[in-house]
Structures are given as C-alpha cells and as structure tokens.
Tab-separated table of C-alpha atoms in Angstrom:
chain	number	residue	atom	x	y	z
J	1	UNK	CA	39.332	-74.655	50.863
J	2	UNK	CA	39.691	-70.834	50.033
J	3	UNK	CA	40.494	-71.785	46.388
J	4	UNK	CA	37.180	-73.818	46.085
J	5	UNK	CA	35.197	-70.855	47.597
J	6	UNK	CA	36.743	-68.329	45.369
J	7	UNK	CA	35.985	-70.455	42.092
J	8	UNK	CA	32.513	-71.284	43.215
J	9	UNK	CA	31.800	-67.553	43.631
J	10	UNK	CA	32.929	-66.720	40.249
J	11	UNK	CA	30.769	-69.223	38.811
J	12	UNK	CA	27.634	-68.068	40.558
J	13	UNK	CA	28.306	-64.378	39.524
J	14	UNK	CA	28.491	-65.213	35.790
J	15	UNK	CA	24.630	-66.078	35.327
J	16	UNK	CA	23.518	-62.808	36.859
J	17	UNK	CA	25.520	-60.702	34.319
J	18	UNK	CA	24.500	-62.615	31.212
J	19	UNK	CA	20.905	-62.599	31.913
J	20	UNK	CA	20.389	-58.796	31.745
J	21	UNK	CA	21.378	-57.814	28.174
J	22	UNK	CA	19.561	-60.773	26.559
J	23	UNK	CA	16.033	-58.946	26.598
J	24	UNK	CA	17.217	-55.637	25.023
J	25	UNK	CA	17.395	-56.863	21.236
J	26	UNK	CA	13.739	-58.002	21.645
J	27	UNK	CA	12.663	-54.513	22.686
J	28	UNK	CA	14.436	-53.050	19.943
J	29	UNK	CA	13.216	-55.278	17.351
J	30	UNK	CA	9.389	-54.763	18.354
J	31	UNK	CA	9.717	-50.940	18.291
J	32	UNK	CA	11.119	-50.908	14.863
J	33	UNK	CA	8.544	-53.099	13.305
J	34	UNK	CA	5.609	-50.817	14.798
J	35	UNK	CA	7.194	-47.718	13.506
J	36	UNK	CA	7.915	-49.186	10.038
J	37	UNK	CA	4.252	-50.168	9.488
J	38	UNK	CA	2.802	-46.749	10.334
J	39	UNK	CA	5.052	-44.563	8.386
J	40	UNK	CA	5.164	-46.224	4.991
J	41	UNK	CA	2.080	-45.587	3.206
J	42	UNK	CA	1.554	-46.589	-0.741
J	43	UNK	CA	1.758	-44.087	-3.493
J	44	UNK	CA	-0.076	-44.611	-6.911
J	45	UNK	CA	1.492	-43.958	-10.318
J	46	UNK	CA	-0.347	-44.536	-13.587
J	47	UNK	CA	1.370	-44.642	-17.003
J	48	UNK	CA	-0.848	-43.794	-19.747
J	49	UNK	CA	-0.295	-43.241	-23.521
J	50	UNK	CA	0.624	-39.761	-24.636
J	51	UNK	CA	-1.523	-38.732	-27.357
J	52	UNK	CA	0.107	-36.200	-29.673
J	53	UNK	CA	-0.516	-35.147	-33.354
J	54	UNK	CA	1.164	-38.188	-35.012
J	55	UNK	CA	0.502	-41.885	-34.629
J	56	UNK	CA	2.040	-43.317	-31.453
J	57	UNK	CA	2.597	-46.745	-30.023
J	58	UNK	CA	-0.720	-47.725	-28.271
J	59	UNK	CA	-0.580	-49.813	-24.867
J	60	UNK	CA	-3.088	-50.299	-22.159
J	61	UNK	CA	-2.847	-48.054	-19.061
J	62	UNK	CA	-0.604	-49.403	-16.350
J	63	UNK	CA	-1.178	-48.694	-12.656
J	64	UNK	CA	1.105	-49.450	-9.707
J	65	UNK	CA	0.994	-48.902	-6.105
J	66	UNK	CA	4.547	-48.359	-4.721
J	67	UNK	CA	5.965	-47.902	-1.104
J	68	UNK	CA	9.165	-46.205	-0.079
J	69	UNK	CA	12.210	-48.625	-0.596
J	70	UNK	CA	10.086	-51.092	-2.493
J	71	UNK	CA	11.613	-52.980	-5.606
J	72	UNK	CA	11.824	-50.662	-8.574
J	73	UNK	CA	9.582	-50.973	-11.497
J	74	UNK	CA	11.719	-52.466	-14.216
J	75	UNK	CA	10.891	-51.329	-17.808
J	76	UNK	CA	11.797	-53.350	-20.849
J	77	UNK	CA	11.096	-55.002	-24.122
J	78	UNK	CA	8.212	-57.530	-24.275
J	79	UNK	CA	9.407	-61.081	-25.005
J	80	UNK	CA	6.680	-63.624	-25.471
J	81	UNK	CA	8.319	-66.457	-23.426
J	82	UNK	CA	5.400	-67.034	-21.106
J	83	UNK	CA	2.621	-67.013	-23.937
J	84	UNK	CA	0.023	-65.077	-22.032
J	85	UNK	CA	0.262	-62.027	-24.077
J	86	UNK	CA	1.533	-58.332	-23.439
J	87	UNK	CA	-1.763	-56.979	-21.571
J	88	UNK	CA	-1.721	-59.860	-19.222
J	89	UNK	CA	1.947	-59.612	-18.300
J	90	UNK	CA	1.434	-55.724	-17.440
J	91	UNK	CA	-1.887	-56.619	-15.680
J	92	UNK	CA	-0.004	-59.254	-13.154
J	93	UNK	CA	0.779	-56.320	-10.623
J	94	UNK	CA	4.512	-57.171	-10.559
J	95	UNK	CA	7.520	-54.956	-10.886
J	96	UNK	CA	8.153	-55.837	-14.507
J	97	UNK	CA	6.539	-53.544	-17.259
J	98	UNK	CA	6.871	-54.609	-20.924
J	99	UNK	CA	6.293	-52.792	-24.173
J	100	UNK	CA	6.341	-54.275	-27.593
J	101	UNK	CA	8.762	-52.288	-29.487
J	102	UNK	CA	12.197	-52.993	-30.760
J	103	UNK	CA	13.646	-49.544	-29.951
J	104	UNK	CA	13.161	-50.539	-26.170
J	105	UNK	CA	16.043	-52.397	-24.570
J	106	UNK	CA	15.466	-55.390	-22.476
J	107	UNK	CA	16.482	-53.668	-19.260
J	108	UNK	CA	15.735	-50.018	-20.315
J	109	UNK	CA	14.794	-47.946	-17.272
J	110	UNK	CA	13.673	-48.147	-13.671
J	111	UNK	CA	11.005	-46.121	-11.661
J	112	UNK	CA	10.745	-46.180	-7.834
J	113	UNK	CA	9.238	-44.246	-4.885
J	114	UNK	CA	11.192	-42.516	-2.278
J	115	UNK	CA	9.841	-40.139	0.397
J	116	UNK	CA	6.510	-39.749	-1.366
J	117	UNK	CA	8.033	-38.962	-4.632
J	118	UNK	CA	8.735	-40.970	-7.843
J	119	UNK	CA	12.121	-41.042	-9.598
J	120	UNK	CA	13.428	-42.487	-12.815
J	121	UNK	CA	16.603	-43.495	-14.307
J	122	UNK	CA	18.021	-44.893	-17.483
J	123	UNK	CA	19.616	-48.362	-17.021
J	124	UNK	CA	22.224	-48.337	-19.724
J	125	UNK	CA	19.734	-48.493	-22.622
J	126	UNK	CA	20.805	-48.175	-26.256
J	127	UNK	CA	18.336	-46.025	-27.642
J	128	UNK	CA	17.953	-43.706	-24.756
J	129	UNK	CA	15.113	-42.457	-22.272
J	130	UNK	CA	13.757	-38.982	-22.568
J	131	UNK	CA	12.056	-36.900	-19.704
J	132	UNK	CA	10.076	-33.884	-21.290
J	133	UNK	CA	12.068	-34.233	-24.491
J	134	UNK	CA	15.484	-34.143	-22.650
J	135	UNK	CA	17.769	-37.341	-22.915
J	136	UNK	CA	18.922	-38.666	-19.385
J	137	UNK	CA	22.077	-40.287	-20.469
J	138	UNK	CA	24.236	-41.332	-23.393
J	139	UNK	CA	23.751	-44.758	-25.104
J	140	UNK	CA	25.009	-47.667	-22.800
J	141	UNK	CA	25.521	-45.570	-19.752
J	142	UNK	CA	23.380	-45.280	-16.576
J	143	UNK	CA	21.952	-42.022	-15.703
J	144	UNK	CA	21.253	-40.352	-12.338
J	145	UNK	CA	17.769	-40.360	-10.694
J	146	UNK	CA	15.407	-37.678	-12.036
J	147	UNK	CA	12.062	-36.864	-10.213
J	148	UNK	CA	8.926	-37.623	-11.954
J	149	UNK	CA	5.865	-35.303	-11.713
J	150	UNK	CA	2.177	-35.372	-12.608
J	151	UNK	CA	1.857	-34.682	-16.242
J	152	UNK	CA	5.459	-35.476	-17.250
J	153	UNK	CA	6.251	-36.920	-20.535
J	154	UNK	CA	8.558	-39.888	-20.809
J	155	UNK	CA	9.847	-41.364	-24.011
J	156	UNK	CA	11.574	-44.701	-24.469
J	157	UNK	CA	13.848	-45.001	-27.502
J	158	UNK	CA	13.551	-43.123	-30.899
J	159	UNK	CA	11.573	-44.022	-34.005
J	160	UNK	CA	13.220	-46.505	-36.386
J	161	UNK	CA	12.777	-46.199	-40.128
J	162	UNK	CA	10.392	-43.389	-39.699
J	163	UNK	CA	8.173	-45.286	-37.267
J	164	UNK	CA	5.874	-46.805	-40.092
J	165	UNK	CA	5.391	-50.072	-38.067
J	166	UNK	CA	4.236	-50.401	-34.551
J	167	UNK	CA	7.295	-52.534	-33.728
J	168	UNK	CA	9.600	-49.683	-34.731
J	169	UNK	CA	7.679	-46.755	-32.875
J	170	UNK	CA	9.073	-45.157	-29.746
J	171	UNK	CA	6.896	-45.306	-26.517
J	172	UNK	CA	5.568	-42.125	-25.215
J	173	UNK	CA	4.196	-42.153	-21.671
J	174	UNK	CA	2.259	-39.559	-19.729
J	175	UNK	CA	2.663	-39.825	-15.980
J	176	UNK	CA	-0.311	-39.444	-13.703
J	177	UNK	CA	0.620	-39.188	-9.948
J	178	UNK	CA	-1.522	-38.205	-7.033
J	179	UNK	CA	-4.947	-38.513	-8.867
J	180	UNK	CA	-6.311	-41.190	-6.501
J	181	UNK	CA	-9.333	-38.793	-5.793
J	182	UNK	CA	-10.464	-39.018	-9.210
J	183	UNK	CA	-11.271	-42.748	-9.200
J	184	UNK	CA	-13.725	-42.541	-6.186
J	185	UNK	CA	-16.876	-40.303	-5.834
J	186	UNK	CA	-16.158	-36.694	-4.902
J	187	UNK	CA	-17.782	-33.311	-4.704
J	188	UNK	CA	-16.979	-32.421	-8.272
J	189	UNK	CA	-18.101	-35.380	-10.092
J	190	UNK	CA	-21.247	-35.886	-7.926
J	191	UNK	CA	-22.236	-32.237	-8.484
J	192	UNK	CA	-21.610	-32.672	-12.325
J	193	UNK	CA	-24.012	-35.545	-12.314
J	194	UNK	CA	-26.650	-33.641	-10.631
J	195	UNK	CA	-26.253	-30.715	-12.812
J	196	UNK	CA	-26.560	-32.888	-15.773
J	197	UNK	CA	-29.971	-34.498	-14.487
J	198	UNK	CA	-31.113	-30.975	-14.109
J	199	UNK	CA	-31.112	-30.704	-17.754
J	200	UNK	CA	-33.479	-33.587	-18.316
J	201	UNK	CA	-36.595	-31.173	-18.149
J	202	UNK	CA	-39.079	-31.460	-21.027
J	203	UNK	CA	-37.961	-29.079	-23.836
J	204	UNK	CA	-41.514	-28.724	-24.867
J	205	UNK	CA	-42.576	-26.969	-21.900
J	206	UNK	CA	-40.528	-23.916	-22.487
J	207	UNK	CA	-42.583	-20.665	-22.876
J	208	UNK	CA	-43.039	-19.188	-26.327
J	209	UNK	CA	-41.193	-15.984	-25.015
J	210	UNK	CA	-38.035	-17.886	-24.917
J	211	UNK	CA	-37.406	-17.299	-28.649
J	212	UNK	CA	-36.420	-13.664	-29.469
J	213	UNK	CA	-35.011	-12.221	-32.715
J	214	UNK	CA	-34.936	-15.652	-34.296
J	215	UNK	CA	-32.489	-17.153	-31.679
J	216	UNK	CA	-33.465	-19.571	-28.912
J	217	UNK	CA	-32.871	-18.237	-25.348
J	218	UNK	CA	-32.096	-21.223	-23.199
J	219	UNK	CA	-32.354	-21.225	-19.443
J	220	UNK	CA	-29.123	-20.738	-17.740
J	221	UNK	CA	-27.575	-23.750	-15.662
J	222	UNK	CA	-24.540	-24.254	-13.359
J	223	UNK	CA	-22.728	-26.626	-15.892
J	224	UNK	CA	-19.562	-24.559	-17.111
J	225	UNK	CA	-19.353	-23.527	-20.617
J	226	UNK	CA	-17.594	-25.749	-23.392
J	227	UNK	CA	-13.894	-25.053	-23.238
J	228	UNK	CA	-13.767	-25.465	-26.883
J	229	UNK	CA	-16.226	-23.105	-28.272
J	230	UNK	CA	-16.831	-21.232	-25.138
J	231	UNK	CA	-20.779	-21.280	-25.484
J	232	UNK	CA	-23.145	-22.529	-22.841
J	233	UNK	CA	-23.836	-26.056	-22.351
J	234	UNK	CA	-27.691	-26.539	-22.067
J	235	UNK	CA	-30.753	-28.519	-23.079
J	236	UNK	CA	-31.337	-29.722	-26.591
J	237	UNK	CA	-27.762	-30.109	-27.442
J	238	UNK	CA	-25.579	-33.108	-28.036
J	239	UNK	CA	-23.192	-33.411	-25.155
J	240	UNK	CA	-20.265	-35.516	-24.355
J	241	UNK	CA	-19.402	-36.351	-20.826
J	242	UNK	CA	-15.848	-37.561	-20.233
J	243	UNK	CA	-15.007	-39.985	-17.387
J	244	UNK	CA	-13.694	-37.205	-15.275
J	245	UNK	CA	-16.927	-35.526	-15.431
J	246	UNK	CA	-16.176	-32.664	-17.697
J	247	UNK	CA	-18.807	-31.873	-20.291
J	248	UNK	CA	-18.270	-30.687	-24.071
J	249	UNK	CA	-20.297	-30.181	-27.025
J	250	UNK	CA	-20.185	-33.457	-29.181
J	251	UNK	CA	-19.879	-31.179	-32.252
J	252	UNK	CA	-16.672	-29.639	-30.453
J	253	UNK	CA	-15.144	-32.783	-29.097
J	254	UNK	CA	-15.850	-35.062	-32.094
J	255	UNK	CA	-12.490	-34.286	-34.069
J	256	UNK	CA	-10.511	-35.412	-30.997
J	257	UNK	CA	-12.697	-38.525	-30.557
J	258	UNK	CA	-12.215	-39.612	-34.225
J	259	UNK	CA	-8.435	-38.989	-34.082
J	260	UNK	CA	-7.655	-41.432	-31.275
J	261	UNK	CA	-10.602	-43.740	-31.531
J	262	UNK	CA	-11.096	-45.289	-28.131
J	263	UNK	CA	-8.230	-43.548	-26.534
J	264	UNK	CA	-9.179	-40.079	-24.925
J	265	UNK	CA	-7.393	-37.413	-23.098
J	266	UNK	CA	-9.377	-34.654	-21.511
J	267	UNK	CA	-8.647	-31.105	-22.908
J	268	UNK	CA	-9.125	-29.724	-19.360
J	269	UNK	CA	-7.547	-32.087	-16.873
J	270	UNK	CA	-5.344	-34.305	-19.306
J	271	UNK	CA	-6.552	-37.251	-17.560
J	272	UNK	CA	-6.548	-40.236	-19.802
J	273	UNK	CA	-9.534	-42.775	-20.336
J	274	UNK	CA	-10.437	-45.858	-22.383
J	275	UNK	CA	-13.677	-45.302	-24.001
J	276	UNK	CA	-14.168	-48.936	-24.522
J	277	UNK	CA	-13.885	-49.681	-21.029
J	278	UNK	CA	-16.526	-51.949	-19.372
J	279	UNK	CA	-19.502	-49.940	-17.947
J	280	UNK	CA	-21.434	-52.854	-16.420
J	281	UNK	CA	-21.396	-51.562	-12.832
J	282	UNK	CA	-24.212	-51.387	-10.146
J	283	UNK	CA	-25.245	-47.889	-9.387
J	284	UNK	CA	-25.980	-47.096	-5.799
J	285	UNK	CA	-29.437	-45.808	-5.184
J	286	UNK	CA	-29.583	-42.307	-4.247
J	287	UNK	CA	-31.291	-40.817	-1.132
J	288	UNK	CA	-34.867	-39.409	-1.717
J	289	UNK	CA	-33.603	-35.820	-0.259
J	290	UNK	CA	-31.151	-35.608	-3.224
J	291	UNK	CA	-34.004	-36.382	-5.783
J	292	UNK	CA	-36.196	-33.790	-4.233
J	293	UNK	CA	-33.303	-31.222	-4.349
J	294	UNK	CA	-32.970	-31.913	-7.954
J	295	UNK	CA	-36.686	-31.584	-8.775
J	296	UNK	CA	-37.300	-28.735	-6.614
J	297	UNK	CA	-36.160	-25.853	-9.115
J	298	UNK	CA	-38.759	-26.959	-11.587
J	299	UNK	CA	-41.506	-26.878	-8.981
J	300	UNK	CA	-40.432	-23.427	-8.194
J	301	UNK	CA	-40.618	-22.426	-11.845
J	302	UNK	CA	-44.302	-23.590	-12.237
J	303	UNK	CA	-45.141	-21.470	-8.989
J	304	UNK	CA	-43.626	-18.394	-10.536
J	305	UNK	CA	-45.436	-18.818	-13.805
J	306	UNK	CA	-48.812	-19.084	-12.003
J	307	UNK	CA	-48.123	-15.831	-10.051
J	308	UNK	CA	-47.883	-13.875	-13.316
J	309	UNK	CA	-44.186	-14.404	-14.318
J	310	UNK	CA	-42.750	-12.049	-11.831
J	311	UNK	CA	-39.574	-13.994	-11.208
J	312	UNK	CA	-38.989	-15.789	-14.559
J	313	UNK	CA	-35.575	-14.924	-14.779
J	314	UNK	CA	-33.103	-17.696	-13.120
J	315	UNK	CA	-31.021	-16.371	-10.141
J	316	UNK	CA	-27.564	-15.145	-10.918
J	317	UNK	CA	-25.125	-18.045	-11.306
J	318	UNK	CA	-21.373	-18.108	-10.783
J	319	UNK	CA	-20.076	-19.219	-14.156
J	320	UNK	CA	-16.555	-20.481	-14.233
J	321	UNK	CA	-16.471	-20.636	-18.127
J	322	UNK	CA	-13.302	-22.676	-19.304
J	323	UNK	CA	-11.881	-22.900	-15.788
J	324	UNK	CA	-9.301	-25.866	-15.336
J	325	UNK	CA	-8.775	-26.137	-11.857
J	326	UNK	CA	-10.758	-28.892	-9.896
J	327	UNK	CA	-11.001	-29.086	-6.123
J	328	UNK	CA	-10.346	-32.389	-4.721
J	329	UNK	CA	-11.424	-34.135	-1.473
J	330	UNK	CA	-10.215	-32.640	1.659
C-alpha cells in the first residue's frame, strides 16, 4: 500500500512541474518580433551614371530601398535569358543589378546596408572594382567591405580595346544616398518656384529710367546668381531650371546639355536627372493666400510710383551668389 501511494504521488507532481516553463518561449517570441519591426527602417540608395569628360556607358538610374541585414544587392553582367531587356530587369525591384558590358563579371560586387550605412565589396571579379579610383582587391580575390558615401564614384571593370564600343566600356557609377528629401516638396524647391513666378511680370511696364549708360538695369530678385557666369538671374533672359530647382542661364548651361544629351548632372548639388523623363503629372492647386503673396510686390510698386517714386528701389536682399549648400526638411 505504501509503495502504491508513493508512486501515485510522484505521478501527480510531474504535470505541475512541466506546465510552468511552457509559456516562456511564447513571451520571448512576441517581444522579439515587436522590437524588430520598430527598429529596422529602410534606407534608399540610388545608382546613377557618372558623367565625366569622355564617353561612358549609359544606363538607367537604379533606386533600391534596403533594410539592415537584408539580402545584398548583387551586381553582375547582363545576360538576355529572360528576354525582357536590361531596363526591365533593373526595374523589377529585385536584389540583382545588371550592366550590359563584357568587362563586368557575372558575379562582380555586392552592396548592402548595415546600421544605416551602405557597404560594398568585390566578389572575386576578374576586371576589378574601384572605389574613388582605388581598386578594392586583386583579380579573382574577394575584398573586405568598404563604406559607401553620398557622391562616391564606383567603377566596375576597366575599358577593353580603348572602350570604342559600349560593350567594352567600364561602368562608372555615382552613389546618391540620403537624398530622399529632394524627391518630395520641400522649403527649397517650393520657394524657388515662387521666385520664378515673381519674374513673370510684363517687361514692357518697366520705367524708362531703368536704362542708364547704354546698359539695362533689371530689378533685383531673390533668385541666386548663375553659378557659371556669376551674373544675376532676372527677367528677359533664357533660363534653364533643373529638376533640383537650381536655375542657370541657358547660354551658360548649354555646353553641358549638349555634351550629354538627355543625361544631366547639376553643377551645384551633383544630382543626376533624366531630361527625357515623363512630365505628365497633375499639379496640385495652390492656396489663394500664396497667389496673393506672390502678386503683392507688383501692387506695392504701383503704389510707390503713384506717390512720386519715393521708394522705387527694391529692399535689400540677401544674395547667396554661387552658394552650394541647401537646407533640407527638418
């Protein structure tokens, strides 16, 4: 009888011990998933052609959003096995980036994000990977990771037979990182558009006293001077407004436009843009208050002329000349 009671007591105590630890793994799993989702933002990188003095291999800009510990972007040679074309392959938003050049190896290099920074390494390519004109590793050997920064130049391979044909040209890439604010409306491009509209006054309404010593005296504006000739950007001039909202005289920027056709790199901020990109977008209507604010300076000038021209001079403006720094969104 005593043996039976002892054995029954041990059997009854076993479930009480096994039920307690069973709930612990569930709590740990839920806390890990919540912390992982909140602390893993995306980071955008853009690979654009580097426009130098000589003819380089042209390709469409490639944009990718990466997270920490994501699958690396694998760079290699384009092989037309799918039959959809090079531009379609790079636009599929996959981790494979292809370039149509025989100096690029099939598995050439990799790019990934870690702790908010981008890194690149050569994956045993034969023609080499260059970062700011420095080769990462010898032929056939893998390199150590190197950090990529905004404005860095990455070259894949070396020109073969002088690079007379596109298929034998090396690929030169300019890295754009941390420029997400330029793709959306911000204080800089919105102000630049309003300043441009302020130049739309009728040039025939200028007083005769604006011409002195055989030279035209144009009214001062808030638009910075042309960074090429360092003269003012004002009315009755042929202007070129870049997609980054920087303004130039068309006469000054024309040699750069003719050298690279539709590919354009801003001389101020070095932002790449395709001038043949589709412009069919729906513009949002502006508030009436903004329209009145833009047109109010012209009304004030009319009132000053009626008073006898006491305040014909424009108020002093802060001119930033060929300033290159641009303030982003807070």
